[in-house]
C-alpha positions in Angstrom: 0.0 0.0 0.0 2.7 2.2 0.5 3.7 2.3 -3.2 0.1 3.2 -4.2 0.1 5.8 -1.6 3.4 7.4 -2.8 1.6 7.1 -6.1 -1.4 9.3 -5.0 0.5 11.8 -2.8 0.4 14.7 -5.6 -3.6 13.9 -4.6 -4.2 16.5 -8.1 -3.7 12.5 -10.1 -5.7 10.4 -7.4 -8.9 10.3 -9.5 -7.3 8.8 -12.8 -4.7 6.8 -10.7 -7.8 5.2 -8.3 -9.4 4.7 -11.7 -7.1 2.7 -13.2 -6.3 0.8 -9.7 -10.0 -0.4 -9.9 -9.4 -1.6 -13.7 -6.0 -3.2 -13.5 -4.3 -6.8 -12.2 -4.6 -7.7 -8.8 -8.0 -5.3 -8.1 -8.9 -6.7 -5.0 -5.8 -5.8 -3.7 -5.7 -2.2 -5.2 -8.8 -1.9 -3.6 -8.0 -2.3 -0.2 -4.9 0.0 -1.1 -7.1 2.8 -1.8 -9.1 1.9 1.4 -6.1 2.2 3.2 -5.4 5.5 2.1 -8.8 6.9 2.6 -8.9 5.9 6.6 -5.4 5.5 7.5 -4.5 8.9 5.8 -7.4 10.4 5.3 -7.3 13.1 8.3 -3.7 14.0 7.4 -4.6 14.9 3.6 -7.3 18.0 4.5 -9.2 19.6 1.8 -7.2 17.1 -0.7 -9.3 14.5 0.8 -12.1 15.5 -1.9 -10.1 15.0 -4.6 -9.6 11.2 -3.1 -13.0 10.8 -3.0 -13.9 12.1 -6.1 -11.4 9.3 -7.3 -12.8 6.6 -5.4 -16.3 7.4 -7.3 -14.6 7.5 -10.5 -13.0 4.0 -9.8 -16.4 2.7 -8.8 -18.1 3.8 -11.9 -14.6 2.1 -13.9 -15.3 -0.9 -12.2 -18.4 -1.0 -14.0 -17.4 -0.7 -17.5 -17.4 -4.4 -18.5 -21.2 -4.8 -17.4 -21.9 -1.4 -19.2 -20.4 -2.9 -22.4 -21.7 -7.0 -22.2 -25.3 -4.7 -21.9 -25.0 -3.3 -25.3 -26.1 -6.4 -27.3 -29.0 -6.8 -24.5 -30.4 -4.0 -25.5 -34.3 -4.2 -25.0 -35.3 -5.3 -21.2 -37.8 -7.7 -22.7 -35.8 -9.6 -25.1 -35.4 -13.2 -24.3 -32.5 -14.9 -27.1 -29.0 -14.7 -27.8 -28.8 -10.3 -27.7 -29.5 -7.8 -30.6 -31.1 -9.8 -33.2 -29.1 -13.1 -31.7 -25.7 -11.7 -32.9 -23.8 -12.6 -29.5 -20.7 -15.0 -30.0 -18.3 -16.5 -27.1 -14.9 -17.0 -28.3 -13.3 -19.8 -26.5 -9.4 -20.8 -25.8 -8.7 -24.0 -24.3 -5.4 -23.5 -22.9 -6.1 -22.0 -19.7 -3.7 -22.9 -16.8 -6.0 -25.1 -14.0 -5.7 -22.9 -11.4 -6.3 -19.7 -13.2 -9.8 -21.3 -14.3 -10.6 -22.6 -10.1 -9.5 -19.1 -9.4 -11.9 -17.2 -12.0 -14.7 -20.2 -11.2 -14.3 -19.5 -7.5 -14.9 -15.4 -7.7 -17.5 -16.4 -10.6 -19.5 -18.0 -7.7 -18.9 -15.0 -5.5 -19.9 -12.5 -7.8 -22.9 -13.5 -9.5 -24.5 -16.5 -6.5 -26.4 -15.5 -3.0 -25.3 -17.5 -0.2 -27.6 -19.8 -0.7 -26.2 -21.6 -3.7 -22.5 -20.9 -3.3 -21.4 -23.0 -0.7 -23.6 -25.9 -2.6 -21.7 -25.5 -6.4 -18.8 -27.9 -7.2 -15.8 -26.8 -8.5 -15.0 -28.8 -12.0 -11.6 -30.2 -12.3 -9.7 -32.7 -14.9 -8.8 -34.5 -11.4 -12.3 -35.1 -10.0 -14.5 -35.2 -13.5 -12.2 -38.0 -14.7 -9.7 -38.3 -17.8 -10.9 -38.6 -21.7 -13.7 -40.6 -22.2 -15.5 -39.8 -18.9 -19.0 -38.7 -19.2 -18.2 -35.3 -18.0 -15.5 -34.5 -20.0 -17.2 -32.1 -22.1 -17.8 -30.4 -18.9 -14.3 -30.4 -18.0 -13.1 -29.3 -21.7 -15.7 -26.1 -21.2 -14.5 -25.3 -17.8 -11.1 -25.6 -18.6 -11.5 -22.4 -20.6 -11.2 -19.0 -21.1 -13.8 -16.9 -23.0 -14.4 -13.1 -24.4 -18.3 -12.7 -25.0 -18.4 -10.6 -28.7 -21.0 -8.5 -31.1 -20.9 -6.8 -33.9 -19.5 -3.3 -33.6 -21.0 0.1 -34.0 -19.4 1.6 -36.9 -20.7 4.8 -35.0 -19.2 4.3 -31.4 -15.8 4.3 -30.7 -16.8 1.3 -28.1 -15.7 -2.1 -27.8 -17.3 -5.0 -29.1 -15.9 -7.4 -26.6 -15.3 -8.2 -23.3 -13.4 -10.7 -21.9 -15.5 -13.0 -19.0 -12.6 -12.3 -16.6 -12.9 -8.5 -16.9 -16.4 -8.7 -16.2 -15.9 -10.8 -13.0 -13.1 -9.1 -11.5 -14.8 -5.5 -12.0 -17.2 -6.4 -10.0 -15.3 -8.1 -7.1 -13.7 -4.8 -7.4 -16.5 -3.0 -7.3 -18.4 -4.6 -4.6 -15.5 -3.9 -2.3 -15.2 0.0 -3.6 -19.1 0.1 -2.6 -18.5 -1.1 0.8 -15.8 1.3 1.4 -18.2 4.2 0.7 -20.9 2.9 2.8 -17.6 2.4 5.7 -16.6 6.4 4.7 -20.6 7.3 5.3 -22.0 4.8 8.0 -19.1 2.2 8.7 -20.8 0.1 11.8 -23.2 2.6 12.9 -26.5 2.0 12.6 -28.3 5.0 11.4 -31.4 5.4 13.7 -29.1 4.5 16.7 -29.5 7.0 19.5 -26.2 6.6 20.3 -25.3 8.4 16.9 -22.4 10.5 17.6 -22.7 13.1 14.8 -20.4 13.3 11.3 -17.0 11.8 11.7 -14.0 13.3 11.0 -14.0 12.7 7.7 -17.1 13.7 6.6 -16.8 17.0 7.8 -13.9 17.7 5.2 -16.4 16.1 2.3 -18.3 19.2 0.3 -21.4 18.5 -0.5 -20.6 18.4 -4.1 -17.8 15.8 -3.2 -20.9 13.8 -1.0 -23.1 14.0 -4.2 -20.5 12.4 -6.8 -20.3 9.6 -4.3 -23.6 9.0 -3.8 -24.4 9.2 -7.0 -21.8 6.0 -7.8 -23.8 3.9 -5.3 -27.1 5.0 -7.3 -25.4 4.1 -10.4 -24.4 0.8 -9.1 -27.6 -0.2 -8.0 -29.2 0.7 -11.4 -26.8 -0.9 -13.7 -27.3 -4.1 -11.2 -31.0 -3.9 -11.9 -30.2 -4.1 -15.9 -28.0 -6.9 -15.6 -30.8 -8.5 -13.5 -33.7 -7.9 -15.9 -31.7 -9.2 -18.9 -32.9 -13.1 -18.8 -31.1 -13.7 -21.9 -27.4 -12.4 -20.6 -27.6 -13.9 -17.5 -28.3 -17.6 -19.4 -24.9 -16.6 -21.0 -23.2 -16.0 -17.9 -25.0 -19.3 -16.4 -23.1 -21.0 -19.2 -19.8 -19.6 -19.9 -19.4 -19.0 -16.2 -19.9 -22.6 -15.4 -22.4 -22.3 -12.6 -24.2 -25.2 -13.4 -28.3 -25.2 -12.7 -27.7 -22.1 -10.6 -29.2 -18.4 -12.3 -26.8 -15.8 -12.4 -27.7 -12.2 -11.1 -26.5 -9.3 -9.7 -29.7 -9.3 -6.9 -27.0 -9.5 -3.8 -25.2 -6.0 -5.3 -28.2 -4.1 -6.2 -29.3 -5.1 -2.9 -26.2 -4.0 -0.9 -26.0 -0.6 -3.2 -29.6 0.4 -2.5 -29.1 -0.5 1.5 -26.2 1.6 1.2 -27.8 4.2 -0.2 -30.4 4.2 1.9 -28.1 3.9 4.8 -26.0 7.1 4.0 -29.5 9.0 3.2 -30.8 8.4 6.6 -27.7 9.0 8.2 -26.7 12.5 6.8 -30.5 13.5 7.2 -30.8 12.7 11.1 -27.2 14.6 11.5 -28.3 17.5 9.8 -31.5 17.8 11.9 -29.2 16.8 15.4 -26.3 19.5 14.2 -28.6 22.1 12.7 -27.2 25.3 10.9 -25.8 26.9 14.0 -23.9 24.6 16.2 -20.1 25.7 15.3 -19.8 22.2 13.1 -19.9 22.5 9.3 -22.7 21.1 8.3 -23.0 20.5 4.3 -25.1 22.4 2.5 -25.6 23.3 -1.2 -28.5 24.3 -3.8 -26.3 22.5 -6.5 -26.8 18.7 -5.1 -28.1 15.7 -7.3 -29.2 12.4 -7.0 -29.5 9.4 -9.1 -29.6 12.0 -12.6 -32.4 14.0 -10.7 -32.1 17.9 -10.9 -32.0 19.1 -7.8 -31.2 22.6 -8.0 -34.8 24.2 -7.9 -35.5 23.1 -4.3 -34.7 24.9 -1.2 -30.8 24.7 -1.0 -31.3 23.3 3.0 -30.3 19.7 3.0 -33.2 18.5 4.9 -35.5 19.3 2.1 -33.0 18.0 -0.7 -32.2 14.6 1.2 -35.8 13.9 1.5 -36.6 14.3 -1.8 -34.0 11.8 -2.2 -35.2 9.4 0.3 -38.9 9.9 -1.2 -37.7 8.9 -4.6 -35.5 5.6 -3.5 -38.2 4.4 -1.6 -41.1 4.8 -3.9 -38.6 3.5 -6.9 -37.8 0.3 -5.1 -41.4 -0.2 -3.6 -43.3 0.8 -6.6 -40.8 -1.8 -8.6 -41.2 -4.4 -5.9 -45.2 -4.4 -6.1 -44.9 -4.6 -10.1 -42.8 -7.3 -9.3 -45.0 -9.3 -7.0 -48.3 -8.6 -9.3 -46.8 -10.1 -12.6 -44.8 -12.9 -10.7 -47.4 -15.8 -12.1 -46.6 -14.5 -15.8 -44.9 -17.2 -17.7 -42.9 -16.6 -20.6 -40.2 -19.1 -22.4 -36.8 -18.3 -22.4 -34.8 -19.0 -25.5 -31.1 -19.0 -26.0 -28.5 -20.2 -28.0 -24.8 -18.3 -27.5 -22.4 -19.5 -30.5 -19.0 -20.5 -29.5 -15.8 -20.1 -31.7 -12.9 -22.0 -30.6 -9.7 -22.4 -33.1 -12.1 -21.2 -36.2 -14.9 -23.6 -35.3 -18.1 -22.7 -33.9 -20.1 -24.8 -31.0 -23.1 -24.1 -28.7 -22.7 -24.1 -25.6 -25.8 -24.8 -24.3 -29.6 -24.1 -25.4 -32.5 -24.0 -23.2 -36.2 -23.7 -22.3 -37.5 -22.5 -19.4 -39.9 -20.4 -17.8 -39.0 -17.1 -16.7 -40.9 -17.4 -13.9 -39.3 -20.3 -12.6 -35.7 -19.6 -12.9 -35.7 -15.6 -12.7 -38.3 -13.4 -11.1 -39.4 -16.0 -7.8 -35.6 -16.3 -7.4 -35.9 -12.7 -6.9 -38.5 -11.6 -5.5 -37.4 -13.9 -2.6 -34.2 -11.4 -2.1 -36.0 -8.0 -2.8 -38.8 -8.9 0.0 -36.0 -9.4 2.3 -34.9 -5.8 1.1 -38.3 -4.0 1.4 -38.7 -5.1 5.0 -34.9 -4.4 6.0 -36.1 -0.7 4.7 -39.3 -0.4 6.1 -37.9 -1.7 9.1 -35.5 1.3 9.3 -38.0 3.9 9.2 -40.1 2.1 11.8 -37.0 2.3 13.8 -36.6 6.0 14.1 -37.6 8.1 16.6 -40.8 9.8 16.7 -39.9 13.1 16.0 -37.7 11.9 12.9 -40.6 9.6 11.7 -42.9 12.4 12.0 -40.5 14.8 10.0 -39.9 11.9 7.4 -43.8 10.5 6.9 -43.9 12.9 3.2 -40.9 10.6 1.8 -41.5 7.3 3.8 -45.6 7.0 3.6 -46.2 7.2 -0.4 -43.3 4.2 -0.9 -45.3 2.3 2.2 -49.3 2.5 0.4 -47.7 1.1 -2.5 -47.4 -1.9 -0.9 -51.2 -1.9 0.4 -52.9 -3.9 -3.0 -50.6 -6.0 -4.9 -48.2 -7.5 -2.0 -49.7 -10.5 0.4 -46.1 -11.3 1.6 -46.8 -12.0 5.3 -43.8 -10.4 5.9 -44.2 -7.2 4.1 -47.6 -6.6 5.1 -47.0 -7.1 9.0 -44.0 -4.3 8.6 -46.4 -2.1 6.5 -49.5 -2.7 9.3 -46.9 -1.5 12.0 -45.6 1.8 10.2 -49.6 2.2 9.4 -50.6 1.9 13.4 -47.7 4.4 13.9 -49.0 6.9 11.8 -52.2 6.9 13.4 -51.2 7.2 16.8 -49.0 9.8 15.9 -51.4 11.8 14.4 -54.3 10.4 16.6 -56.3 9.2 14.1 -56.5 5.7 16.3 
């Protein structure tokens, strides 16, 4: 760490330096390199610290690139084959080394499984799969190597038309760990309703609030390009194929989760600091007319951050509970799922796989089973504030709750919802 450290300590180059830490060999470990530098030096670098952080959003949004590009062929929501107009190829080499392929195989599971099914996926291996002739040697000859998913290019973008299945995978171990150190800079192990909530930190009394907005903003972005990848049936068949996972669905459910949480998190936080700190209490206490959230113009509301962050918290939680009732309503809508991904190894081309299945099935119950867990996690929250802060919060929290009134019978959602509904009416004495 101290060599990337050195690198950064002109702090003018951190952004482009973080960036390319994010992008390059050895991520995982660049990425606890940059954490490093953020909490071990962060209250020695000043007002430079916002140039760090600035950089830390830009590597976050890097990490992202290789989902960004592998959704270009996947271009309509809806569509259920092989990509724009079933054009997608997987280009295959067979000699990968044995323990590069356990190694990408291993993060492959990390990345795109819940903790449900990794622990339960085998690894393949020539050693336990058997020699030539073996039943499952065409499983081991796919394992065994690497691929770079392909489309045809855009004459009119200067973009790639590739993107190697290890760049995809190890941008996103990257950036799951580059979303957890924001969410440490913001919240770390504090809960955000705690009573025992001792005010900003340090650090994020150095942040400017444009500086807070460009890293929120990342963790919005993360949790929206996780939603594409997740409602792109036909791309995550391809990554269920070429990343060897077996029977198990692919998705990017457990990030989007853990980037809207995080949001969410930092949202609630910042709000009940500004309302415990107010305007006049000696700290410096952010505040700017110029602040934006997930692409939203901001600038036309009343500069004070309690009205801008709960417009932010109003528009989250009606977006995710508005989504999650949609959700539930059309979960007994079947529709086949069609697929067949072309694979070129040496100048010959092979499929990989082919199936039919119901979306239903193998997608949205899979799901909806995580983004229940979600919406009561969140409703849960604001049910856990205090009564003033509840009170002062009921315009953002009570339009995202009533959506979940018609379409949702989960037991669970609806007991979380009744409880936030018997609130309100004590509070206001209506019961």
């Amino acid at each position: 760490s101290s060599g990337i450290n050195a690198e950064y300590g002109a702090c003018d180059g951190a952004p482009e330096c973080m960036r390319k830490a994010a992008l390059g060999g050895c991520s995982a470990r660049r990425c606890s390199c940059i954490r490093h530098l953020l909490f071990n030096t962060g209250k020695q670098l000043g007002d430079h610290l916002n140039v760090v952080c600035r950089g830390l959003a830009d590597a976050c949004n890097a990490s992202l690139e290789a989902v960004h590009l592998v959704l270009i062929p996947f271009t309509q929501p809806t569509r259920l084959d092989g990509g724009e107009n079933g054009l997608v190829r997987v280009y295959a080499r067979k000699d990968t080394p044995s323990a590069i392929a356990q190694r990408l195989n291993t993060l492959t599971q990390q990345v795109f499984l819940n903790e449900k099914q990794y622990p339960q996926v085998d690894l393949l291996t020539k050693e336990t799969l058997g020699g030539p002739g073996s039943a499952d040697q065409d499983k081991v000859e796919q394992y065994m190597r690497s691929y770079v998913i392909a489309w045809p290019a855009d004459r009119l973008s200067s973009k790639p038309s590739r993107v190697p299945f290890s760049d995809l995978v190890i941008g996103l171990l990257a950036h799951s760990l580059l979303i957890q150190t924001i969410n440490d800079l913001f919240v770390g192990d504090k809960h955000p309703t705690a009573k025992s909530n001792g005010g900003f930190s340090d650090l994020l009394k150095v942040l400017t609030p444009q500086t807070m907005s460009v890293l929120l903003d990342a963790v919005w972005d993360s949790y929206e390009v996780c939603i594409a990848f997740n409602h792109r049936p036909g791309l995550r068949y391809l990554i269920q194929k070429v990343g060897c996972l077996n029977d198990y669905t692919p998705g990017l459910v457990k990030q989007a989760q853990k980037s809207y949480i995080t949001y969410i998190n930092t949202i609630l936080y910042l709000r009940i600091n500004v309302k415990k700190q107010g305007e006049g209490a000696g700290e410096r206490v952010p505040g700017s007319k110029s602040y934006s959230h997930a692409g939203l113009s901001l600038e036309s509301i009343d500069g004070s951050w309690e009205g801008i962050l709960d417009t932010c918290l109003k528009e989250a939680s009606c977006q995710l509970c508005a989504a999650y009732s949609l959700m539930y309503s059309t979960q007994g809508q079947s529709s086949i799922l069609r697929h067949k991904p072309v694979v070129n190894k040496k100048g010959s081309k092979k499929d990989i796989g082919e199936s039919t299945d119901t979306v239903q099935e193998r997608f949205s119950v899979n799901d909806i089973e995580h983004w229940t867990s979600t919406v009561v996690s969140v409703l849960n929250m604001y049910n856990e504030l205090s009564d003033e802060m509840f009170l002062l919060l009921l315009p953002a929290i009570y339009p995202a709750t009533t959506e979940l009134c018609v379409n949702v019978t989960d037991i669970r959602v609806r007991g979380v919802v009744k409880s936030i509904l018997e609130r309100v009416g004590h509070l206001k004495n209506i019961v």
